[in-house]
Tab-separated table of C-alpha atoms in Angstrom:
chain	number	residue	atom	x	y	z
A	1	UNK	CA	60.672	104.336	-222.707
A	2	UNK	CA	58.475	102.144	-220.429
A	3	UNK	CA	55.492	100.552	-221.507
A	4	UNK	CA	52.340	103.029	-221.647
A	5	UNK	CA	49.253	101.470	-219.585
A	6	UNK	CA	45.511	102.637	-220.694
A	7	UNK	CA	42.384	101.919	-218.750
A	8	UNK	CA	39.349	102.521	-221.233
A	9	UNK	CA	35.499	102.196	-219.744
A	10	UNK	CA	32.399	103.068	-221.737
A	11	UNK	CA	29.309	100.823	-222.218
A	12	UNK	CA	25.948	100.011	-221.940
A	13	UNK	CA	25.208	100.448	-225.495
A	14	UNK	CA	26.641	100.006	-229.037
A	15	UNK	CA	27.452	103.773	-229.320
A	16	UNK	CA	29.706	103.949	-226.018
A	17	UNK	CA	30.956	100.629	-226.842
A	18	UNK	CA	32.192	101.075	-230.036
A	19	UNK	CA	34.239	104.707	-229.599
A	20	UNK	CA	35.976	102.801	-226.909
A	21	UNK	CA	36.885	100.146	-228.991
A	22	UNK	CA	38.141	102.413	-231.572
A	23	UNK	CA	40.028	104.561	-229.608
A	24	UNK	CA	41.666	101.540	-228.449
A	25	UNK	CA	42.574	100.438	-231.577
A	26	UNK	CA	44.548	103.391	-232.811
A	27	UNK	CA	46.478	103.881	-229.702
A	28	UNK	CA	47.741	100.261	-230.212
A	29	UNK	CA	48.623	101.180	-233.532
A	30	UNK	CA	50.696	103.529	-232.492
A	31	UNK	CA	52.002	102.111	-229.027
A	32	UNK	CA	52.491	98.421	-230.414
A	33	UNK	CA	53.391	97.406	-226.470
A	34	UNK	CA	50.443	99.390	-224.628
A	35	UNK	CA	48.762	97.317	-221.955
A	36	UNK	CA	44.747	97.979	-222.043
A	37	UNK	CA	42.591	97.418	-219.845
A	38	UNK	CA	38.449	97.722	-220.504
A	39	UNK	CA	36.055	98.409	-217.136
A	40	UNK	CA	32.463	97.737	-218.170
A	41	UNK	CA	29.308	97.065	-216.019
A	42	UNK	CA	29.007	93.886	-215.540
A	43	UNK	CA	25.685	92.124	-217.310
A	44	UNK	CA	25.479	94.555	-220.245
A	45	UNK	CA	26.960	94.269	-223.872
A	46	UNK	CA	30.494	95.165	-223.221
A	47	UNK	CA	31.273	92.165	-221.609
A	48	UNK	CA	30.900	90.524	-224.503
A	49	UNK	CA	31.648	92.601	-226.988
A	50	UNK	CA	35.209	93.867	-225.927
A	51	UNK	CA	36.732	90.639	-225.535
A	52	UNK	CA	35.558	89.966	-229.126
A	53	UNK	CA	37.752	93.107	-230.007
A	54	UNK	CA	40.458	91.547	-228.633
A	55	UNK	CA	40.807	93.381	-225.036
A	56	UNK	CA	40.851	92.033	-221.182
A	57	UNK	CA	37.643	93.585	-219.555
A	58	UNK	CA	36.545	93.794	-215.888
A	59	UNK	CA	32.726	94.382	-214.872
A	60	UNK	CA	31.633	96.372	-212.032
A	61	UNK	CA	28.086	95.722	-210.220
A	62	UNK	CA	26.586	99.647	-211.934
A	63	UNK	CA	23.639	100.496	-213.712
A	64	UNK	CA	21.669	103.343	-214.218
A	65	UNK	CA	19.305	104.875	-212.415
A	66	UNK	CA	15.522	104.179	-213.612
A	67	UNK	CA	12.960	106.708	-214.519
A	68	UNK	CA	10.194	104.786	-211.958
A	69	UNK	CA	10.732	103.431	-208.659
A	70	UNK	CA	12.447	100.277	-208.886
A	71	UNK	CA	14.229	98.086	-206.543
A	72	UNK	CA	17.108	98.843	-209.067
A	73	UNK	CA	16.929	101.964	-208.003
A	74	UNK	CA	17.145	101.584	-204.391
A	75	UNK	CA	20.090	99.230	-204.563
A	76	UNK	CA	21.839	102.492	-206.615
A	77	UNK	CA	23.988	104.042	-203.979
A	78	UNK	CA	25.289	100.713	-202.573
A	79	UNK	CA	26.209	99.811	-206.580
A	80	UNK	CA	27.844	103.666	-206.546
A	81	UNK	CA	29.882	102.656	-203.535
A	82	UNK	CA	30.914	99.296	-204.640
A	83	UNK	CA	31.797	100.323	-208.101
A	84	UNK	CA	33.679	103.390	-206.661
A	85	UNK	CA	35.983	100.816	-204.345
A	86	UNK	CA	36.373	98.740	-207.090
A	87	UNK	CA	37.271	101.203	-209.467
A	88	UNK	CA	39.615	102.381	-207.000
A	89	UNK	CA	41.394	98.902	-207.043
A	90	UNK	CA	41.448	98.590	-210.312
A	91	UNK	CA	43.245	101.746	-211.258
A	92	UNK	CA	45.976	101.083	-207.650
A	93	UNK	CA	46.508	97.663	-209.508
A	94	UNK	CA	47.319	98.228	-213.129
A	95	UNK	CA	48.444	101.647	-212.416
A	96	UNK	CA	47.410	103.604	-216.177
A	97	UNK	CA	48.800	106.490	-217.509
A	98	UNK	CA	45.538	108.024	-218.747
A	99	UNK	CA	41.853	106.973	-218.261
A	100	UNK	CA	39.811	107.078	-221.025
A	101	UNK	CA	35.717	107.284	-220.697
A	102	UNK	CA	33.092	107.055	-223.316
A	103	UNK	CA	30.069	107.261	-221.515
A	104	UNK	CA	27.912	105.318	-219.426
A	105	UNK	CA	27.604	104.973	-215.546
A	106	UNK	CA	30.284	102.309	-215.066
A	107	UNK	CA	32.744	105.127	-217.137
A	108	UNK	CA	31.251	107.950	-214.273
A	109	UNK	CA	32.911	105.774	-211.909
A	110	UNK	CA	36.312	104.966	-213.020
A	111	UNK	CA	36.800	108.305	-214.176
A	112	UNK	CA	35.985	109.619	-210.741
A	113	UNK	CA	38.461	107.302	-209.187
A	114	UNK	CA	41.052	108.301	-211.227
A	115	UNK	CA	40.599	112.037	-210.747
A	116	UNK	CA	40.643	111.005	-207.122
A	117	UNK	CA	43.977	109.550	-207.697
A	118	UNK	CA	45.462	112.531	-210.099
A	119	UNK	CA	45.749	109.870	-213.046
A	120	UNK	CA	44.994	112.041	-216.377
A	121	UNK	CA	41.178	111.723	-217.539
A	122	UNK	CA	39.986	112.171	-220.708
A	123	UNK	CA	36.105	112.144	-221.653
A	124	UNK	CA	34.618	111.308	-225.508
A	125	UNK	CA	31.138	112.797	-225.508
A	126	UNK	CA	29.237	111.570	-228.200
A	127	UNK	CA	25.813	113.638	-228.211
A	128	UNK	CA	24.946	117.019	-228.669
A	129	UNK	CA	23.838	117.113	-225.077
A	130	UNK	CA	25.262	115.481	-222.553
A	131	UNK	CA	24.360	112.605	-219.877
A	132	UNK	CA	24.419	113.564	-216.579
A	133	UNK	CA	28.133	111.618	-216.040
A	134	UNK	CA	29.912	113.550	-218.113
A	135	UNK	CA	28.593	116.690	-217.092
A	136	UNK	CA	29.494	115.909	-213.892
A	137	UNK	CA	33.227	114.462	-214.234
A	138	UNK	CA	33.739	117.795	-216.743
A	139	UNK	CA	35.018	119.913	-213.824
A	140	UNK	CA	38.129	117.448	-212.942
A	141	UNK	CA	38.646	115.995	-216.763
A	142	UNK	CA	42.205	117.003	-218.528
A	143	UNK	CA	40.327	116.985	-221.739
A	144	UNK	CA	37.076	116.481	-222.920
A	145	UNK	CA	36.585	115.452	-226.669
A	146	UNK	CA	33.466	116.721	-228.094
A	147	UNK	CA	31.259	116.148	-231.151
A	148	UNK	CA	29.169	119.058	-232.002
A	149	UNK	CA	29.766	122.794	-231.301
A	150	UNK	CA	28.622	125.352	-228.471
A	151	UNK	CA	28.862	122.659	-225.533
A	152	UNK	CA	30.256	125.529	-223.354
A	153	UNK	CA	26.958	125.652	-221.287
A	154	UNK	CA	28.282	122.059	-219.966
A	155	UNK	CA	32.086	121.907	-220.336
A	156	UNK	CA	34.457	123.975	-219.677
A	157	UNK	CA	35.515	125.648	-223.022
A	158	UNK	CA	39.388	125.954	-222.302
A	159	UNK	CA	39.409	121.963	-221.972
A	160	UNK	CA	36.545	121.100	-224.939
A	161	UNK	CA	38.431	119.691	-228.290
A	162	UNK	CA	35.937	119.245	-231.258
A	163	UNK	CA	36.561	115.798	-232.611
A	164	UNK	CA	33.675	114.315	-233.731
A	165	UNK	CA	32.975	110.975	-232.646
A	166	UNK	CA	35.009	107.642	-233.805
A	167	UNK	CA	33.316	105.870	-236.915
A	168	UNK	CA	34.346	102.587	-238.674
A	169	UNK	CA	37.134	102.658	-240.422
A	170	UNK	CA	35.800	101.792	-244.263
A	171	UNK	CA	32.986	103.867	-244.296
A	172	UNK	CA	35.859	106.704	-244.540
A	173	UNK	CA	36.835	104.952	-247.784
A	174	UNK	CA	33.652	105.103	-249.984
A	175	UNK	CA	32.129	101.820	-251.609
A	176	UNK	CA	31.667	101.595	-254.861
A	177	UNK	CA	27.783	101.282	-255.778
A	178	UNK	CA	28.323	98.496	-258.333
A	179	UNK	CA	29.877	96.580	-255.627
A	180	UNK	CA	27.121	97.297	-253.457
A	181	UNK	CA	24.197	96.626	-256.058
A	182	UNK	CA	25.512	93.103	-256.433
A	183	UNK	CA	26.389	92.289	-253.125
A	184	UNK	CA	22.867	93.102	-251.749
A	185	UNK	CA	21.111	91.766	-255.066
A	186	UNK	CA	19.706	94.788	-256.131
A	187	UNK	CA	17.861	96.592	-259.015
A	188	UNK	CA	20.227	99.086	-260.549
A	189	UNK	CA	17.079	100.858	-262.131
A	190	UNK	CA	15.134	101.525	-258.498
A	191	UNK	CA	16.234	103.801	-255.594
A	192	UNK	CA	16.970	101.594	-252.418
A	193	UNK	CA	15.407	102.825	-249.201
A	194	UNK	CA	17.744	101.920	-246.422
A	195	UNK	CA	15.971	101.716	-243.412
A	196	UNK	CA	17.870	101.502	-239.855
A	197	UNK	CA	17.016	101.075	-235.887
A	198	UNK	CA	20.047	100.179	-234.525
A	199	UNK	CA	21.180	96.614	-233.951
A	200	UNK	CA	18.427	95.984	-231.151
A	201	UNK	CA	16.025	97.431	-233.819
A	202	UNK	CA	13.468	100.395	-233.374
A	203	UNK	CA	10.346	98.962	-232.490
A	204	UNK	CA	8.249	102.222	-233.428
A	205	UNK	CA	10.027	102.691	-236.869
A	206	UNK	CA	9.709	99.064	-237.594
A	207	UNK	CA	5.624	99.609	-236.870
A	208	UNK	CA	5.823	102.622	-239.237
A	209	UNK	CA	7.745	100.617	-242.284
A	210	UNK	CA	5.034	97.429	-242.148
A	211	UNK	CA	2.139	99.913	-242.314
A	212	UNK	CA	3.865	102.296	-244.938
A	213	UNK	CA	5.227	99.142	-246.718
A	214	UNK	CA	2.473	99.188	-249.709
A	215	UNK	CA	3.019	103.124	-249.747
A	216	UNK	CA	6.447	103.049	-250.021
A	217	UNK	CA	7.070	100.134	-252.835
A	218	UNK	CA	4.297	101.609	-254.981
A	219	UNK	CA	7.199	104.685	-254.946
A	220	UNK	CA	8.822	102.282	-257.017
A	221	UNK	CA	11.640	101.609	-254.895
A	222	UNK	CA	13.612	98.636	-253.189
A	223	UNK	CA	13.741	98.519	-249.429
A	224	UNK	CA	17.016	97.346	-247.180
A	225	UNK	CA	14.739	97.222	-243.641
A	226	UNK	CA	17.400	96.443	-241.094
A	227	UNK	CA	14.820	95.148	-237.892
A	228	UNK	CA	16.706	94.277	-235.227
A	229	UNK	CA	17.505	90.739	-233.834
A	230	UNK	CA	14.593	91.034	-231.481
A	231	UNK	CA	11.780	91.630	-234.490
A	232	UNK	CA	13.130	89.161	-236.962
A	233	UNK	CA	10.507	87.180	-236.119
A	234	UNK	CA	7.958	89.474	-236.501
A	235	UNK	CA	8.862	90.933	-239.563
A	236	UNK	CA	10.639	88.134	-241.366
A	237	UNK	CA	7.500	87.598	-243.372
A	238	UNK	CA	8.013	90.090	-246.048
A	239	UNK	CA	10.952	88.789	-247.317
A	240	UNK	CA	8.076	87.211	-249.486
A	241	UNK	CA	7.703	90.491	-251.308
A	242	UNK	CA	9.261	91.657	-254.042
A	243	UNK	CA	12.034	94.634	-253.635
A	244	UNK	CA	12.099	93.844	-249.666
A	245	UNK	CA	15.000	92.523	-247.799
A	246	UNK	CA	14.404	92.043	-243.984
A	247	UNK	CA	17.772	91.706	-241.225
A	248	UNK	CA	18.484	91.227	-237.969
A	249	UNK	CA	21.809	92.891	-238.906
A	250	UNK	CA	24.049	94.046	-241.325
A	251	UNK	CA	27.597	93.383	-241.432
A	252	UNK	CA	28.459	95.081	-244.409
A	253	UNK	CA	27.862	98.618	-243.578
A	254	UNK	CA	30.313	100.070	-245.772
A	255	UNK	CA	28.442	98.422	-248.806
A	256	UNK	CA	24.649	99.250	-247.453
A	257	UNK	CA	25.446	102.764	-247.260
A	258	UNK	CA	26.867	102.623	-250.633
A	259	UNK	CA	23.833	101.040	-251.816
A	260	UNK	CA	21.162	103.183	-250.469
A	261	UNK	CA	19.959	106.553	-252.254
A	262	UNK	CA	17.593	107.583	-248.911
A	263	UNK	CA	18.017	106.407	-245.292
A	264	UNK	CA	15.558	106.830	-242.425
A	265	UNK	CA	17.192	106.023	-239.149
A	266	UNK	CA	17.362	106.754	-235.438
A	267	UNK	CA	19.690	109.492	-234.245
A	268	UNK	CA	22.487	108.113	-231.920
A	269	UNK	CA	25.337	109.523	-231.757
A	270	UNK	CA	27.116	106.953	-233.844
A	271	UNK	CA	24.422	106.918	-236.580
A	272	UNK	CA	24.806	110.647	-236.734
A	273	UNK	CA	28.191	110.289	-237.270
A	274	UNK	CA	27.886	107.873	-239.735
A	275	UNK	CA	25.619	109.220	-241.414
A	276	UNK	CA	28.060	112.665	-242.032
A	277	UNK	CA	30.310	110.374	-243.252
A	278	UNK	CA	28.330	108.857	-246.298
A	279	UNK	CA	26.286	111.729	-247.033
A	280	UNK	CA	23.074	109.942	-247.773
A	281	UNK	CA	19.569	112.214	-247.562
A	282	UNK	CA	18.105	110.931	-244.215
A	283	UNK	CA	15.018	111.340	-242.143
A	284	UNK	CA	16.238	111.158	-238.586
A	285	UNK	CA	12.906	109.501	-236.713
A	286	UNK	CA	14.952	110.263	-232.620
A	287	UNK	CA	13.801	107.979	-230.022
A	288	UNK	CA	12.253	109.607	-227.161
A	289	UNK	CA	13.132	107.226	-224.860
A	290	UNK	CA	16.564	108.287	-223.927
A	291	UNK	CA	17.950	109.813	-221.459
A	292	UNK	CA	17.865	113.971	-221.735
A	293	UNK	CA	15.877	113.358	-225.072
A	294	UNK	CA	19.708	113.442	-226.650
A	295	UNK	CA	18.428	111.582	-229.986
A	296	UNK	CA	16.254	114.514	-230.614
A	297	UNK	CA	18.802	116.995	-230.078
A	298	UNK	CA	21.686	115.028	-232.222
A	299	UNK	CA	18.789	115.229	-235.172
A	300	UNK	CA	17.763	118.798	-234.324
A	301	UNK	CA	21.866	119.835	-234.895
A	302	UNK	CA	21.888	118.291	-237.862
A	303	UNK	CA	18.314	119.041	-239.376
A	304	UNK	CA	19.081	123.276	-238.404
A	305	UNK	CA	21.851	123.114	-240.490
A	306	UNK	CA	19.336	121.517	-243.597
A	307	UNK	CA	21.596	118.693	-243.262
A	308	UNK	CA	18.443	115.823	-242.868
A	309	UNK	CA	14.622	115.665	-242.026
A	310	UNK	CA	13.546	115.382	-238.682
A	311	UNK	CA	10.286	113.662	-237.748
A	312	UNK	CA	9.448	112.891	-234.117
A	313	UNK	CA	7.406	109.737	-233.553
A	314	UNK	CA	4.514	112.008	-232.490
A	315	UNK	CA	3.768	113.223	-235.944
A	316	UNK	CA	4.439	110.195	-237.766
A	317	UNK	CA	1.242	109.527	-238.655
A	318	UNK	CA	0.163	113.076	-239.919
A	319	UNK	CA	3.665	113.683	-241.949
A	320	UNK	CA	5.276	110.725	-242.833
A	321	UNK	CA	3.739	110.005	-246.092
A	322	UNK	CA	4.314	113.713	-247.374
A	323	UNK	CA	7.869	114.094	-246.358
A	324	UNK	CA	8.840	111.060	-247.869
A	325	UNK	CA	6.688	111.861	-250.783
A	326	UNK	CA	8.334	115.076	-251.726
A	327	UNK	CA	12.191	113.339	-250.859
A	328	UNK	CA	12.138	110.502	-253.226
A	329	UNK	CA	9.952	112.622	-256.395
A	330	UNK	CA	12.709	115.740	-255.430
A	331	UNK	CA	16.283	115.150	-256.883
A	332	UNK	CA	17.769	118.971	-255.484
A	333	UNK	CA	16.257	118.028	-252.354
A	334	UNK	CA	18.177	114.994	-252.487
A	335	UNK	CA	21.189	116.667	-253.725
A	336	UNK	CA	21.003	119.809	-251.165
A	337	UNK	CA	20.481	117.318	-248.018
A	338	UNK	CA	23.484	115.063	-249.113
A	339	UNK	CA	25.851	118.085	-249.480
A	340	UNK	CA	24.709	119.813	-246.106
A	341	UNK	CA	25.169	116.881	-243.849
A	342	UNK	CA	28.359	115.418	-245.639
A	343	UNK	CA	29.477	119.314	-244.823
A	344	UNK	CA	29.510	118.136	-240.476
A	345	UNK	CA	31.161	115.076	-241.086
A	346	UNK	CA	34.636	114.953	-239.035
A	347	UNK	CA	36.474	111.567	-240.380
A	348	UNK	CA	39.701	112.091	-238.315
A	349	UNK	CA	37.939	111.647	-234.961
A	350	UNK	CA	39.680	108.940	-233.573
A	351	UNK	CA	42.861	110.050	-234.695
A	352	UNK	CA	42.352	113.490	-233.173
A	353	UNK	CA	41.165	111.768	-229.979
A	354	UNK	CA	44.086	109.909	-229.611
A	355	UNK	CA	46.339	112.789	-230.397
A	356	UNK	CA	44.847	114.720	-227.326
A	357	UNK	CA	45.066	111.254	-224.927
A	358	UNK	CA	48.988	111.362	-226.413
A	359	UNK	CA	49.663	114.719	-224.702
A	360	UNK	CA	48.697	113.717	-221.261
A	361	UNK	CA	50.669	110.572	-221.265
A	362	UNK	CA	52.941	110.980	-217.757
């Protein structure tokens, strides 16, 4: 049997990143002499991170375009046209047997291409509603691997697989608390507060923590604030209080998620996922500063379900207090939120991901 050949492009942020990554992985556990190849935009996080997974990556001159006018923006169709050539190149040249994308506009390209070519495309959509890309490379896809139900207004429902999206591998495998209490340092007597922004950090939920910080330790709990590398600096400070660690970043996910009894977190696709996963009573806080408002819609499938809280950053400041409140004094609230979202999780994701990419192999 000759050696299978992947080409795998998704980027931009953590959340296309990592699925990528992960899908990656578990095809080269089971094809132990696949060739991958990563196609990224060049300047953004993949270029870095990929390599540091252990995979070749090429970078093609894309980005998105911007919600104001911006020289950015009309430089787009000449970074379309370059990236499409490129793409084209790229795919004559290493000659894949399927082409995986996760999302983002360098992903839109090379999946194009290889439509264009008749290679076998497959697209992982993360988010309850999808980015413009993906809706538009749905028509030509072989198979599109979803995340949440009733998609059919945007994909075609004879080629839509519910998969759920990938998630790290030991947060399938629960932590044990003990563990987690020690590692962290923690009071086994207090409820820990794990509070998350992603690994750039939330700059609006880290606002709301430092002026609820008083508030929320006189609930007589211990906080796990995870900042962001770009607010360290800003926030480092109350590492001086009691029952208050401040990060950058947290390696040990499996164990902080163990650890933590409520969570309050943005709602990207990958924290949602997460999130399923450990079945921790969360208050989604969405950013609205995404494209299609998708972080609010990822919450909203989970929060209709009575899975988590939802509070937009509008109505912070009139709710906030209350919700949280009523969540850490209310043990069946706990209890009913924990069961309800642990009740979405999908923990075979990237397995059944692969297993669809499998099928199409030529």
């Amino acid at each position: 049997m000759k050696k299978s050949r992947f080409i795998i492009s998704g980027g931009g942020t953590g959340g296309h990143i990592y699925p990528a990554v992960a899908i990656a992985n578990e095809l080269k556990s089971r094809f132990p002499e696949a060739e991958f190849l990563f196609v990224g935009a060049k300047d953004k996080m993949e270029m870095q991170k990929v390599p540091q997974a252990g995979y070749e990556i090429k970078g093609l001159w894309i980005s998105g375009i911007q919600r104001k006018l911006t020289l950015d923006n009309a430089m787009f169709p000449l970074k379309l046209a370059s990236s499409m050539l490129n793409s084209f190149k790229i795919i004559k040249s290493f000659k894949p047997n399927v082409v995986i994308g996760t999302g983002g506009f360098a992903s839109g390209a090379v999946l194009k291409a290889a439509s264009m070519l008749n290679i076998p495309t497959v697209i992982q959509e993360q988010n309850s509603y999808p980015g413009i890309t993906n809706k538009l490379l749905a028509k030509k896809a072989h198979k599109i691997c979803v995340a949440y139900e009733n998609l059919e207004q945007f994909f075609p429902k004879d080629k839509m697989i519910l998969t759920g999206n990938p998630v790290r591998q030991d947060l399938i495998n629960e932590a044990s608390k003990s563990e987690a209490i020690a590692y962290f340092k923690l009071d086994a007597n207090k409820k820990t507060l794990l509070v998350l922004g992603g690994s750039l950090g939330a700059r609006r939920i880290n606002q709301l923590i430092e002026k609820e910080l008083d508030f929320l330790l006189s609930q007589n709990i211990q906080i796990i604030w995870q900042c962001g590398k770009l607010y360290l600096n800003d926030y480092s400070k109350y590492n001086e209080k009691n029952n208050v660690q401040v990060v950058a970043f947290i390696d040990r996910m499996d164990l902080v998620y163990a650890a933590a009894d409520i969570v309050i977190s943005r709602s990207g696709a990958s924290s949602v996922s997460e999130l399923c996963i450990v079945g921790k009573p969360t208050i989604f806080i969405p950013s609205p500063n995404v494209a299609e408002d998708h972080q609010t819609k990822n919450a909203k499938a989970i929060s209709d379900k009575s899975g988590a809280i939802l509070i937009k950053e509008s109505e912070l400041e009139n709710q906030f207090e209350a919700v949280f409140s009523d969540l850490i004094s209310n043990e069946s609230k706990q209890s009913e939120l924990s069961q309800n979202i642990k009740k979405l999780a999908l923990p075979n994701a990237t397995k059944d991901i692969v297993e669809e990419i499998v099928k199409l192999i030529k």
